[in-house]
XYZ file of C-alpha atoms in Angstrom:
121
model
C -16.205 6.093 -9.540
C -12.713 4.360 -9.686
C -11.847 2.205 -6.690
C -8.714 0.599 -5.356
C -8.642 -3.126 -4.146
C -6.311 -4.105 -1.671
C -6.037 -8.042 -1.114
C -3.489 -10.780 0.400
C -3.987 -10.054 4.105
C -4.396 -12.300 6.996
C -2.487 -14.278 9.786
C 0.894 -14.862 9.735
C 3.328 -15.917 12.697
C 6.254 -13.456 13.805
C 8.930 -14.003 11.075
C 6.895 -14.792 8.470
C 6.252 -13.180 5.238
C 2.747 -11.576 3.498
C 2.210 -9.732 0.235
C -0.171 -7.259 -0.706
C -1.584 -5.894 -3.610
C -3.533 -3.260 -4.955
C -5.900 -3.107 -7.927
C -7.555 -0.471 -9.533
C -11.638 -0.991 -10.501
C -10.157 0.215 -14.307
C -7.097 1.066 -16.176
C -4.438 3.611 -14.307
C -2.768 5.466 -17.635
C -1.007 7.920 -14.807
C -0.446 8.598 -11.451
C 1.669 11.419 -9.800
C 2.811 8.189 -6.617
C 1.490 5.124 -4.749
C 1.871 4.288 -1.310
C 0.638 2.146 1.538
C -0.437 3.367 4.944
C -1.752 0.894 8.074
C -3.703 1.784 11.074
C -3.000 -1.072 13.957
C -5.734 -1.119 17.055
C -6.321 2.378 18.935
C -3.497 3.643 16.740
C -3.558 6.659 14.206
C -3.156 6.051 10.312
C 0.890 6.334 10.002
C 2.430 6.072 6.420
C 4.427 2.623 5.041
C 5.769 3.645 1.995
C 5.253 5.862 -1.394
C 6.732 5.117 -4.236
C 6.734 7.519 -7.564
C 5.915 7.451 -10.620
C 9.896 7.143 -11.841
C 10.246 4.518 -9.109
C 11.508 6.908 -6.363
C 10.633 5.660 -2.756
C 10.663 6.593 0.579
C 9.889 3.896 3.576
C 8.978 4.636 7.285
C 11.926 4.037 9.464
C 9.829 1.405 11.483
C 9.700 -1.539 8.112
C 12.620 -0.308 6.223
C 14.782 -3.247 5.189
C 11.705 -5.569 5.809
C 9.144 -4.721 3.559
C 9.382 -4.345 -0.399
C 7.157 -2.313 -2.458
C 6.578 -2.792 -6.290
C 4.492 -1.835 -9.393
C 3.644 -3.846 -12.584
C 4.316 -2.144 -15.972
C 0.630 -1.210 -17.027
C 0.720 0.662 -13.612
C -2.881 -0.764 -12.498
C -1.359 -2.563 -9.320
C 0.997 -1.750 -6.685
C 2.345 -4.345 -4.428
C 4.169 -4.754 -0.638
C 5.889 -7.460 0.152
C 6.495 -7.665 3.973
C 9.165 -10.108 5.412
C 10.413 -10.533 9.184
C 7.172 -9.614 10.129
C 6.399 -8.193 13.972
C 3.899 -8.102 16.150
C 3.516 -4.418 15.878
C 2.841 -4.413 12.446
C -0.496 -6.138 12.854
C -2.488 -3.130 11.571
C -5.123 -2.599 8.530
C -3.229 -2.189 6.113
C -5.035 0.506 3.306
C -3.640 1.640 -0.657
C -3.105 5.042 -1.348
C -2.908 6.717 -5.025
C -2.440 10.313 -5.605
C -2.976 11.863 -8.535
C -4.797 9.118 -10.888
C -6.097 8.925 -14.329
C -8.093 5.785 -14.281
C -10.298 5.012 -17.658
C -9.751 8.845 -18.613
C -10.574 10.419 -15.762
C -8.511 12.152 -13.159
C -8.950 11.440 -9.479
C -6.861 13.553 -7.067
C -6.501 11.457 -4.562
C -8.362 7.143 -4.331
C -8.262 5.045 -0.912
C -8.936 1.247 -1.047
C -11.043 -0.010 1.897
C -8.282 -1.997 3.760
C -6.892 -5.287 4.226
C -6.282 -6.945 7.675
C -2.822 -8.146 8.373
C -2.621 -9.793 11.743
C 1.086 -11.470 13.259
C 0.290 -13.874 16.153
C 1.824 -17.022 17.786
């Protein structure tokens, strides 16, 4: 079974910048999008952002202009940079891909187990 990695969490200070990434367990040959989603304390899951596979994106209102997502060529990574950070986005932040052929085989849908993103003074 393919699985997604999602790494580069942790504490940063209001203002202050984190990026994330997301690996796949194998080789990702297609995909029909990516996208982040975050879950913050007694909160339900709410959607970051999806990007395409022709690049297309669409941010929630609540980190556009602050956060930055990105994929590498082979298309076995996906990344969010997050700038200007807030104290509401503390949250675990989880990678989302829809739609995967990883090593030859299709997956409709993969979710990576989370990474912890926590802004505190």
């Amino acid at each position: 079974q393919a699985q997604l990695v999602e790494s580069g969490g942790g504490l940063v200070q209001p203002g202050g910048s984190l990026r994330l990434s997301c690996a796949a367990s194998g080789t990702i040959t297609s995909f029909y999008d990516m996208g982040w989603y975050r879950q913050a304390p007694g909160k339900q899951r709410e959607l970051v952002v999806r990007i395409t596979n022709d690049g297309s994106t669409t941010y929630a209102d609540s980190v556009k202009g602050r956060f930055t997502v990105s994929r590498d060529n082979a298309k076995n990574t996906v990344h969010l940079q997050m700038n200007s950070l807030k104290l509401e986005d503390t949250a675990v932040y989880y990678c989302n891909v829809v739609r995967a052929v990883v090593d030859g085989i299709r997956y409709p849908e993969l979710w990576g187990q989370g990474t912890l993103v926590t802004v505190s003074s």
